[in-house]
C-alpha cells in the first residue's frame, strides 16, 4: 500500500520529469495496469510508445501476448513504479489497482478506465475506445472487423442446439446476459446455465450440473496452472466420465476484449459439432 508521505515526493517527481508530448499528438509513454489493457495496448500501439505493462503480460498461462510483452518493462501496479515513467496515459481496469488509480488522477495523470465487457458489441466498443485514445483508430477498426468476420464465418447453428454449461473454479458459471453466454449462442449452443441461475456469474452445485445433464460441459480453466481447492469441482469423479462431452477452454480466450473471443467461438462451434456426431 502507498505510504501517505510518498505522495509529495511523487508529485515532485512528476513535475520534474513531465512527459514530452509526441509530435503526432498521440500519447508517447503509455502504461497499462491491467492484463486486458496490456493485450490491447501491445497489439494496437507501436512498441516504442509502451512504457510499461503488468508482469502478468509475460506469463503465457494467462496472457495472449506473452511474446509481444517480452522485453517491455513490467509493473505490479504500484504508484512508485508508474510516476517515474512519466506516462501521458495510464490504462487501468475498473476493479484493480484502485489506490494507484486514485493517486494518478490526483496527480493529474490522464487515466483511461476499462470495465469488463458483457457483450460482443461492448468488446468491440472497448477496442475502438482504446484505439482512439492512443491515436490508432484504424488499427482498432481492423481488429474489430477481423473479429466480426471470424464470428460470421462460424458454422451455422443447428435447428436444435445442444445444451452447454460453462464450469469455472468454485462452481461459477456464465449466466444469461454475459459475454460468454453470447459467445455460446454464436457457436450454436444453448446455455443451460442461463435457466439455472439468474446471475451473469452465478454458482452451480455439483448436483445441479449432474441433474441438468448438459450435452457439453465447457471447462473454463487453465490446465497448466497450479492445483487449487477452487478447481476441485472441475475434476470431480462425477464429471470425469463426461470426457467425451467436454471441452477445455482457457480463461485467457474469453476474459478480455480481443481476437481470442473469436477463437473461443471457433473452438466451441467445433465442440458442438463433435457432440452432434
C-alpha positions as CSV (number, residue, x, y, z in Angstrom):
1,X,0.0,0.0,0.0
2,X,1.2,3.5,-0.8
3,X,2.5,5.4,2.2
4,X,0.9,8.9,2.5
5,X,4.4,10.5,3.0
6,X,5.3,9.4,-0.5
7,X,2.6,11.5,-2.2
8,X,4.5,14.8,-2.1
9,X,7.6,13.0,-3.4
10,X,5.8,11.5,-6.3
11,X,4.1,14.8,-7.1
12,X,7.6,16.5,-7.2
13,X,9.0,13.7,-9.3
14,X,6.1,14.2,-11.8
15,X,6.8,17.9,-12.1
16,X,10.5,17.5,-12.5
17,X,10.0,14.8,-15.2
18,X,6.9,16.0,-17.0
19,X,6.3,13.9,-20.2
20,X,7.0,15.5,-23.6
21,X,4.1,15.0,-25.9
22,X,4.8,13.3,-29.2
23,X,4.9,15.5,-32.3
24,X,2.0,13.5,-33.6
25,X,-0.2,14.4,-30.7
26,X,-0.5,10.8,-29.7
27,X,0.3,9.6,-26.2
28,X,4.1,8.9,-26.2
29,X,4.5,7.0,-22.9
30,X,1.6,4.7,-22.2
31,X,1.4,2.5,-19.2
32,X,-1.0,-0.4,-18.5
33,X,-2.1,-1.6,-15.1
34,X,-4.4,-4.4,-16.2
35,X,-3.9,-7.6,-18.2
36,X,-6.7,-6.9,-20.6
37,X,-5.4,-3.4,-21.2
38,X,-1.9,-4.9,-21.7
39,X,-3.2,-7.1,-24.6
40,X,-4.9,-4.2,-26.4
41,X,-2.0,-1.8,-25.8
42,X,0.7,-4.2,-27.1
43,X,-1.4,-5.0,-30.2
44,X,-2.5,-1.5,-31.1
45,X,0.4,0.7,-30.2
46,X,3.9,0.9,-31.6
47,X,6.3,-0.8,-29.2
48,X,8.3,2.4,-28.6
49,X,5.2,4.1,-27.1
50,X,4.6,1.4,-24.5
51,X,6.4,2.5,-21.3
52,X,5.2,-0.5,-19.1
53,X,2.7,-3.3,-18.9
54,X,1.8,-5.6,-16.0
55,X,4.0,-8.5,-15.1
56,X,1.1,-10.8,-16.0
57,X,1.5,-9.9,-19.7
58,X,4.7,-12.1,-19.8
59,X,3.0,-15.2,-18.4
60,X,1.7,-17.4,-21.3
61,X,-0.6,-19.3,-18.9
62,X,-2.9,-16.3,-18.7
63,X,-1.7,-13.9,-21.3
64,X,-2.3,-13.9,-25.1
65,X,0.6,-11.5,-25.7
66,X,3.5,-13.0,-23.8
67,X,5.6,-12.8,-27.0
68,X,4.8,-9.2,-27.5
69,X,5.5,-8.4,-23.9
70,X,9.0,-9.8,-24.0
71,X,11.5,-7.0,-23.3
72,X,8.8,-4.5,-22.3
73,X,9.2,-3.0,-18.8
74,X,6.7,-4.5,-16.4
75,X,5.0,-3.2,-13.2
76,X,2.9,-4.6,-10.4
77,X,0.5,-1.7,-10.2
78,X,2.4,0.5,-7.7
79,X,2.3,4.3,-8.0
80,X,6.0,4.3,-7.0
81,X,6.7,2.4,-10.2
82,X,4.4,4.3,-12.5
83,X,5.0,8.0,-11.8
84,X,8.8,8.0,-12.6
85,X,7.9,6.6,-16.0
86,X,6.4,10.0,-16.9
87,X,3.3,8.5,-18.5
88,X,1.0,10.6,-20.6
89,X,-1.7,7.9,-20.5
90,X,-2.3,5.1,-18.0
91,X,-4.9,2.4,-18.9
92,X,-6.4,0.7,-15.8
93,X,-9.1,-1.8,-15.0
94,X,-12.3,-0.8,-13.3
95,X,-11.7,-3.3,-10.4
96,X,-8.0,-3.4,-9.9
97,X,-5.2,-1.1,-8.6
98,X,-7.8,1.3,-7.2
99,X,-5.4,3.1,-4.8
100,X,-2.9,3.7,-7.5
101,X,-5.5,4.8,-9.9
102,X,-6.9,7.4,-7.5
103,X,-3.4,8.8,-6.8
104,X,-2.6,9.0,-10.5
105,X,-5.7,11.0,-11.1
106,X,-4.9,13.2,-8.1
107,X,-1.5,13.9,-9.7
108,X,-3.2,14.9,-13.0
109,X,-2.0,11.9,-15.0
110,X,-4.5,11.0,-17.7
111,X,-6.2,7.7,-16.9
112,X,-8.4,5.5,-19.2
113,X,-10.5,3.0,-17.2
114,X,-11.8,-0.2,-18.8
115,X,-14.6,-2.3,-17.5
116,X,-15.4,-5.9,-18.2
117,X,-17.4,-6.1,-21.5
118,X,-20.6,-8.1,-21.1
119,X,-21.3,-8.5,-24.8
120,X,-19.5,-8.6,-28.1
121,X,-20.7,-5.1,-29.0
122,X,-19.3,-3.9,-25.7
123,X,-16.0,-5.6,-26.5
124,X,-15.9,-4.0,-29.9
125,X,-16.6,-0.6,-28.3
126,X,-13.8,-1.1,-25.9
127,X,-11.3,-1.9,-28.6
128,X,-12.4,1.2,-30.5
129,X,-12.1,3.3,-27.4
130,X,-8.6,2.2,-26.6
131,X,-7.5,2.6,-30.2
132,X,-8.9,6.1,-30.4
133,X,-7.4,7.2,-27.1
134,X,-3.9,6.0,-28.2
135,X,-4.3,7.6,-31.6
136,X,-4.6,4.4,-33.6
137,X,-8.3,4.2,-34.6
138,X,-7.6,2.4,-37.9
139,X,-5.8,-0.4,-36.1
140,X,-8.7,-0.8,-33.7
141,X,-11.2,-0.9,-36.6
142,X,-9.1,-3.6,-38.3
143,X,-9.2,-5.7,-35.1
144,X,-12.9,-5.4,-34.8
145,X,-13.5,-6.2,-38.5
146,X,-11.4,-9.3,-38.2
147,X,-13.3,-10.5,-35.2
148,X,-16.7,-9.8,-36.8
149,X,-15.6,-11.7,-39.9
150,X,-14.4,-14.7,-37.8
151,X,-17.8,-14.9,-35.9
152,X,-19.7,-14.5,-39.2
153,X,-17.6,-17.5,-40.6
154,X,-18.6,-19.9,-37.8
155,X,-20.7,-22.9,-38.9
156,X,-24.4,-22.2,-38.9
157,X,-26.3,-23.2,-35.7
158,X,-28.5,-26.3,-35.9
159,X,-32.2,-26.2,-35.5
160,X,-31.9,-28.0,-32.2
161,X,-29.0,-26.6,-30.3
162,X,-27.0,-28.8,-28.0
163,X,-27.1,-27.6,-24.4
164,X,-23.9,-26.5,-22.6
165,X,-22.8,-25.3,-19.2
166,X,-19.6,-23.3,-18.5
167,X,-17.9,-24.6,-15.4
168,X,-15.4,-22.3,-13.7
169,X,-13.4,-22.7,-10.5
170,X,-15.6,-22.8,-7.3
171,X,-18.6,-23.7,-9.3
172,X,-19.0,-20.4,-11.0
173,X,-20.7,-20.3,-14.4
174,X,-21.7,-18.0,-17.2
175,X,-25.3,-16.9,-16.9
176,X,-27.7,-15.0,-19.1
177,X,-26.5,-11.7,-20.4
178,X,-22.8,-12.4,-20.0
179,X,-20.2,-12.2,-22.7
180,X,-19.7,-16.0,-22.5
181,X,-23.4,-16.5,-22.9
182,X,-23.4,-14.6,-26.2
183,X,-20.3,-16.5,-27.5
184,X,-22.0,-19.8,-26.7
185,X,-25.0,-18.7,-28.7
186,X,-22.9,-17.6,-31.6
187,X,-21.3,-21.0,-31.5
188,X,-24.7,-22.7,-31.9
189,X,-25.0,-23.8,-28.3
190,X,-27.9,-23.4,-25.8
191,X,-26.5,-22.0,-22.5
192,X,-28.3,-24.3,-19.9
193,X,-26.9,-22.2,-17.0
194,X,-29.0,-19.3,-18.2
195,X,-32.0,-21.2,-16.9
196,X,-30.4,-22.4,-13.7
197,X,-29.1,-19.2,-12.3
198,X,-30.4,-15.6,-12.6
199,X,-26.9,-14.1,-12.3
200,X,-24.4,-13.4,-15.0
201,X,-21.8,-15.1,-12.9
202,X,-23.8,-17.4,-10.7
203,X,-22.7,-20.6,-9.0
204,X,-23.9,-24.1,-9.6
205,X,-23.6,-27.1,-7.3
206,X,-22.3,-30.5,-8.5
207,X,-25.8,-31.9,-8.1
208,X,-27.3,-29.2,-10.3
209,X,-24.8,-29.8,-13.0
210,X,-25.2,-33.6,-13.0
211,X,-29.0,-33.3,-12.8
212,X,-29.1,-30.8,-15.7
213,X,-27.2,-33.3,-18.0
214,X,-25.8,-30.7,-20.5
215,X,-24.8,-32.1,-23.8
216,X,-21.5,-30.2,-23.5
217,X,-19.5,-29.2,-20.4
218,X,-17.2,-26.3,-21.0
219,X,-14.3,-26.4,-18.5
220,X,-13.1,-22.8,-18.2
221,X,-9.7,-23.1,-16.5
222,X,-6.0,-23.4,-17.4
223,X,-4.7,-26.9,-17.4
224,X,-1.1,-25.9,-16.6
225,X,-2.0,-23.9,-13.5
226,X,-1.1,-25.0,-10.0
227,X,-3.5,-27.2,-8.2
228,X,-6.0,-25.4,-6.0
229,X,-9.1,-26.1,-3.9
230,X,-11.1,-23.8,-6.3
231,X,-10.5,-26.3,-9.1
232,X,-11.7,-29.4,-7.2
233,X,-15.2,-29.4,-8.7
234,X,-13.7,-29.2,-12.2
235,X,-12.1,-32.6,-11.7
236,X,-14.8,-34.3,-9.6
237,X,-15.3,-38.0,-10.4
238,X,-19.0,-37.4,-11.2
239,X,-17.9,-35.2,-14.1
240,X,-14.8,-37.2,-15.1
241,X,-17.0,-39.7,-17.1
242,X,-18.1,-36.9,-19.4
243,X,-14.7,-36.7,-21.1
244,X,-16.2,-37.2,-24.5
245,X,-18.7,-34.4,-23.9
246,X,-16.5,-31.7,-22.5
247,X,-14.1,-29.1,-23.9
248,X,-11.4,-27.2,-22.1
249,X,-11.4,-23.5,-22.8
250,X,-8.6,-21.5,-21.1
251,X,-9.8,-18.3,-19.3
252,X,-7.5,-16.2,-21.4
253,X,-9.5,-16.9,-24.6
254,X,-12.6,-15.1,-23.4
255,X,-11.7,-12.9,-20.5
256,X,-10.7,-9.8,-22.5
257,X,-11.8,-7.8,-25.5
258,X,-9.7,-9.1,-28.4
259,X,-9.3,-11.6,-31.2
260,X,-9.3,-14.5,-28.8
261,X,-13.0,-14.1,-28.3
262,X,-13.5,-15.3,-31.9
263,X,-11.1,-18.2,-31.3
264,X,-13.3,-19.2,-28.3
265,X,-16.3,-19.2,-30.6
266,X,-14.5,-21.4,-33.1
267,X,-13.5,-24.0,-30.5
268,X,-17.0,-24.1,-29.1
269,X,-18.5,-24.5,-32.5
270,X,-16.1,-27.4,-33.2
271,X,-17.0,-29.0,-29.9
272,X,-20.7,-28.5,-30.7
273,X,-20.3,-30.3,-34.0
274,X,-18.4,-33.1,-32.3
275,X,-21.2,-33.6,-29.8
276,X,-23.7,-33.9,-32.6
277,X,-21.8,-36.7,-34.3
